[in-house]
Amino acid sequence: MKFVIFSKNNCSNCIQAKNAITNFGQQYGSKLDSFYSDTIYVDQGDGMEKLNVMLIETNTPKPRSAPVIFFKNKEDDQYEYIEFKNLMSKLSELVKAL
């Protein structure tokens, strides 16, 4: 199970998303075969290029705000876009599946 967060520096929603995913990993990571969380900053280095590649691969429209969150379940091996406003419900759904 992997989360990829495309973030900006000093973004309060990005910080909330990272904290929620980190807390999820700390609480339930031992019940999972593998748990990863990566943060890529779109305002540093090649972060924006990586985001554009991910958007094309997942056929996701270009978002208007950060964070941009993707989830990859080990079972289907494909990334899924998660809107920030739906992150907590996705995490709850994952907890119920454990």
PDB file of C-alpha atoms in Angstrom:
ATOM      1  CA  MET A   1       0.000   0.000   0.000  1.00  0.00           C
ATOM      2  CA  LYS A   2       1.529   3.267  -1.063  1.00  0.00           C
ATOM      3  CA  PHE A   3       0.513   6.901  -0.857  1.00  0.00           C
ATOM      4  CA  VAL A   4       2.176   9.590  -2.939  1.00  0.00           C
ATOM      5  CA  ILE A   5       1.527  13.188  -1.937  1.00  0.00           C
ATOM      6  CA  PHE A   6       2.405  15.982  -4.312  1.00  0.00           C
ATOM      7  CA  SER A   7       2.844  18.934  -2.004  1.00  0.00           C
ATOM      8  CA  LYS A   8       3.901  22.564  -1.837  1.00  0.00           C
ATOM      9  CA  ASN A   9       6.024  24.116   0.880  1.00  0.00           C
ATOM     10  CA  ASN A  10       4.000  25.822   3.634  1.00  0.00           C
ATOM     11  CA  CYS A  11       0.700  24.315   2.456  1.00  0.00           C
ATOM     12  CA  SER A  12      -1.595  23.700   5.443  1.00  0.00           C
ATOM     13  CA  ASN A  13      -3.751  21.121   3.622  1.00  0.00           C
ATOM     14  CA  CYS A  14      -0.586  19.300   2.544  1.00  0.00           C
ATOM     15  CA  ILE A  15       0.591  19.133   6.145  1.00  0.00           C
ATOM     16  CA  GLN A  16      -2.807  17.798   7.271  1.00  0.00           C
ATOM     17  CA  ALA A  17      -2.753  15.129   4.550  1.00  0.00           C
ATOM     18  CA  LYS A  18       0.801  14.050   5.418  1.00  0.00           C
ATOM     19  CA  ASN A  19      -0.069  13.859   9.123  1.00  0.00           C
ATOM     20  CA  ALA A  20      -3.229  11.820   8.475  1.00  0.00           C
ATOM     21  CA  ILE A  21      -1.367   9.328   6.284  1.00  0.00           C
ATOM     22  CA  THR A  22       1.566   9.124   8.718  1.00  0.00           C
ATOM     23  CA  ASN A  23      -0.818   8.466  11.634  1.00  0.00           C
ATOM     24  CA  PHE A  24      -2.572   5.788   9.581  1.00  0.00           C
ATOM     25  CA  GLY A  25       0.776   4.116   8.889  1.00  0.00           C
ATOM     26  CA  GLN A  26       1.799   4.257  12.544  1.00  0.00           C
ATOM     27  CA  GLN A  27      -1.491   2.753  13.725  1.00  0.00           C
ATOM     28  CA  TYR A  28      -2.055   0.112  11.053  1.00  0.00           C
ATOM     29  CA  GLY A  29       1.260  -0.352   9.250  1.00  0.00           C
ATOM     30  CA  SER A  30       2.036  -3.513  11.196  1.00  0.00           C
ATOM     31  CA  LYS A  31      -1.181  -5.099   9.870  1.00  0.00           C
ATOM     32  CA  LEU A  32      -0.180  -4.426   6.272  1.00  0.00           C
ATOM     33  CA  ASP A  33       2.343  -6.306   4.169  1.00  0.00           C
ATOM     34  CA  SER A  34       3.920  -3.001   3.231  1.00  0.00           C
ATOM     35  CA  PHE A  35       3.089   0.640   3.769  1.00  0.00           C
ATOM     36  CA  TYR A  36       4.834   3.551   2.091  1.00  0.00           C
ATOM     37  CA  SER A  37       4.245   7.256   1.984  1.00  0.00           C
ATOM     38  CA  ASP A  38       6.235   9.520  -0.321  1.00  0.00           C
ATOM     39  CA  THR A  39       6.066  13.288  -0.508  1.00  0.00           C
ATOM     40  CA  ILE A  40       7.134  15.064  -3.670  1.00  0.00           C
ATOM     41  CA  TYR A  41       7.342  18.853  -3.626  1.00  0.00           C
ATOM     42  CA  VAL A  42       6.049  20.374  -6.862  1.00  0.00           C
ATOM     43  CA  ASP A  43       7.824  23.654  -6.165  1.00  0.00           C
ATOM     44  CA  GLN A  44      11.263  21.998  -5.953  1.00  0.00           C
ATOM     45  CA  GLY A  45      13.396  20.180  -8.509  1.00  0.00           C
ATOM     46  CA  ASP A  46      11.509  17.998 -10.954  1.00  0.00           C
ATOM     47  CA  GLY A  47       8.431  17.592  -8.741  1.00  0.00           C
ATOM     48  CA  MET A  48       6.086  19.279 -11.215  1.00  0.00           C
ATOM     49  CA  GLU A  49       7.303  17.014 -14.018  1.00  0.00           C
ATOM     50  CA  LYS A  50       6.663  13.938 -11.853  1.00  0.00           C
ATOM     51  CA  LEU A  51       3.175  15.218 -11.072  1.00  0.00           C
ATOM     52  CA  ASN A  52       2.400  15.739 -14.750  1.00  0.00           C
ATOM     53  CA  VAL A  53       3.547  12.183 -15.556  1.00  0.00           C
ATOM     54  CA  MET A  54       1.344  10.786 -12.775  1.00  0.00           C
ATOM     55  CA  LEU A  55      -1.655  12.804 -13.970  1.00  0.00           C
ATOM     56  CA  ILE A  56      -1.242  11.429 -17.486  1.00  0.00           C
ATOM     57  CA  GLU A  57      -0.746   7.833 -16.277  1.00  0.00           C
ATOM     58  CA  THR A  58      -3.892   7.960 -14.133  1.00  0.00           C
ATOM     59  CA  ASN A  59      -5.934  10.005 -16.600  1.00  0.00           C
ATOM     60  CA  THR A  60      -6.546  12.591 -13.859  1.00  0.00           C
ATOM     61  CA  PRO A  61      -7.369  16.206 -14.755  1.00  0.00           C
ATOM     62  CA  LYS A  62      -4.907  18.819 -13.556  1.00  0.00           C
ATOM     63  CA  PRO A  63      -5.966  19.841 -10.033  1.00  0.00           C
ATOM     64  CA  ARG A  64      -6.306  23.463  -8.980  1.00  0.00           C
ATOM     65  CA  SER A  65      -4.805  23.135  -5.517  1.00  0.00           C
ATOM     66  CA  ALA A  66      -2.438  21.090  -3.397  1.00  0.00           C
ATOM     67  CA  PRO A  67      -2.113  18.457  -2.122  1.00  0.00           C
ATOM     68  CA  VAL A  68      -2.527  15.992  -4.946  1.00  0.00           C
ATOM     69  CA  ILE A  69      -2.772  12.515  -3.442  1.00  0.00           C
ATOM     70  CA  PHE A  70      -2.476   9.126  -5.112  1.00  0.00           C
ATOM     71  CA  PHE A  71      -3.007   5.726  -3.549  1.00  0.00           C
ATOM     72  CA  LYS A  72      -1.667   2.413  -4.831  1.00  0.00           C
ATOM     73  CA  ASN A  73      -3.047  -0.792  -3.424  1.00  0.00           C
ATOM     74  CA  LYS A  74      -0.815  -3.834  -3.677  1.00  0.00           C
ATOM     75  CA  GLU A  75      -3.688  -5.941  -5.007  1.00  0.00           C
ATOM     76  CA  ASP A  76      -4.425  -4.033  -8.229  1.00  0.00           C
ATOM     77  CA  ASP A  77      -1.038  -2.301  -8.626  1.00  0.00           C
ATOM     78  CA  GLN A  78      -2.606   0.858 -10.084  1.00  0.00           C
ATOM     79  CA  TYR A  79      -2.602   4.366  -8.688  1.00  0.00           C
ATOM     80  CA  GLU A  80      -5.879   5.993  -7.736  1.00  0.00           C
ATOM     81  CA  TYR A  81      -6.335   9.753  -7.320  1.00  0.00           C
ATOM     82  CA  ILE A  82      -7.803  10.825  -3.981  1.00  0.00           C
ATOM     83  CA  GLU A  83      -9.104  14.339  -3.465  1.00  0.00           C
ATOM     84  CA  PHE A  84      -7.955  15.928  -0.220  1.00  0.00           C
ATOM     85  CA  LYS A  85     -11.556  16.311   0.956  1.00  0.00           C
ATOM     86  CA  ASN A  86     -12.037  12.523   0.538  1.00  0.00           C
ATOM     87  CA  LEU A  87      -8.786  11.429   2.198  1.00  0.00           C
ATOM     88  CA  MET A  88     -10.243  10.692   5.631  1.00  0.00           C
ATOM     89  CA  SER A  89     -13.073   8.614   4.175  1.00  0.00           C
ATOM     90  CA  LYS A  90     -10.535   6.646   2.087  1.00  0.00           C
ATOM     91  CA  LEU A  91      -8.435   5.993   5.197  1.00  0.00           C
ATOM     92  CA  SER A  92     -11.574   4.867   7.071  1.00  0.00           C
ATOM     93  CA  GLU A  93     -12.416   2.538   4.197  1.00  0.00           C
ATOM     94  CA  LEU A  94      -8.921   1.042   4.355  1.00  0.00           C
ATOM     95  CA  VAL A  95      -9.179   0.525   8.114  1.00  0.00           C
ATOM     96  CA  LYS A  96     -12.473  -1.369   7.697  1.00  0.00           C
ATOM     97  CA  ALA A  97     -10.813  -3.634   5.127  1.00  0.00           C
ATOM     98  CA  LEU A  98      -8.035  -4.632   7.568  1.00  0.00           C
TER      99      LEU A  98
END
